[in-house]
Amino acid sequence: MPPHPETWLRVTPDGLFCEPGGFFVDPVRAVERAVITHGHSDHARPGHAHVLATAETLAIMRARMGEDRAGATQQALPYGETLTINGVKLWLRPAGHVLGSAQVCLEWQGSRAVVSGDYKRRHDATCAPFEPERCDVFVTEATFALPVFTHPPAGQEIARLLRSVALFPERTHVIGCYALGKAQRLISLLREAGWEAPIPLHGALMKLCTLYEELGVTLGPLVPATVAGKEKLAGAIVLAPPSAIADRWARRLSEPIPCLASGWMRVRQRARQGGVELPMVISDHADWPELLATCTEVEAGEVWVTHGREEALIHALAQRGIRGRALHLVGRGEGEEE
């Protein structure tokens, strides 16, 4: 009988450790061998001796951390290609979260576990879509694991934005969004909706947008938001980090309308506290129905929940005959990125 994954995959102070393979998945501290699901800083930490990830994730880590901190040795593994480490079979499947994001699939002595990392199930032209993998244990995130979090179609939120732009042509709409994943997805959604104008960007977003282009993701014309004067930004859609939409930087814009793109915008209080006039419920994480559907789709008899709303998801899974377990991993962010 194959050994249960709990006998060879365990939680340590450094993170989730595959004992027979001798490596960690998304460790929270520098370790000898790390497998990284994606480039967000609560999953990709600096200083590991050996890092295995998709080529895109490695490129993102180098861009964010520097070549010397993204792993002394870096090994790229394409989706679906199998590698054996000390008898443990390892392969990566797309997670649909950001460019290069991957689920880590592990098999040892006939027992299979899949570590999802962060994932979403919605359309996103800037990254490969999520691919379910059947397993004995599925390790899932639970960022939005409450019934209140049912995300609307992203296109619907973009349409709301464009209606507001048409209604206030003399003002600048400035959207708060994270530099990795969310900014590029918003640009792609705007292009799909027919917005062809150059999109001004805060300087903090430009580097990763340029990297996405270098990695084959077409984003269309982008310009620095600092180049144009207030009058030229009237009617424009500007992207900036969430921290910038209400600070002095935004004062250079033409009567700015603060917007924020996040799954947390489902909670009205969060929007009010942040001074957000146009909340946009666009998330790069699975919502409540998608979490439940994914846990059923992978046909795992047991689901381990790494962070977020653990208790609610475990209770809902139990009603579906699936055993749940909270891993209480430290160092994971609550928000879209950090």
PDB file of C-alpha atoms in Angstrom, residues 10 42 67 243 276 338:
ATOM      1  CA  ARG A  10       5.619  17.720   6.388  1.00  0.00           C
ATOM      2  CA  ASP A  42       5.590  35.652   0.027  1.00  0.00           C
ATOM      3  CA  GLU A  67      20.806  37.610 -10.181  1.00  0.00           C
ATOM      4  CA  SER A 243      -0.003  52.677  -2.038  1.00  0.00           C
ATOM      5  CA  VAL A 276     -11.355  54.034  -3.223  1.00  0.00           C
ATOM      6  CA  GLU A 338       2.006  40.749   0.096  1.00  0.00           C
TER       7      GLU A 338
END
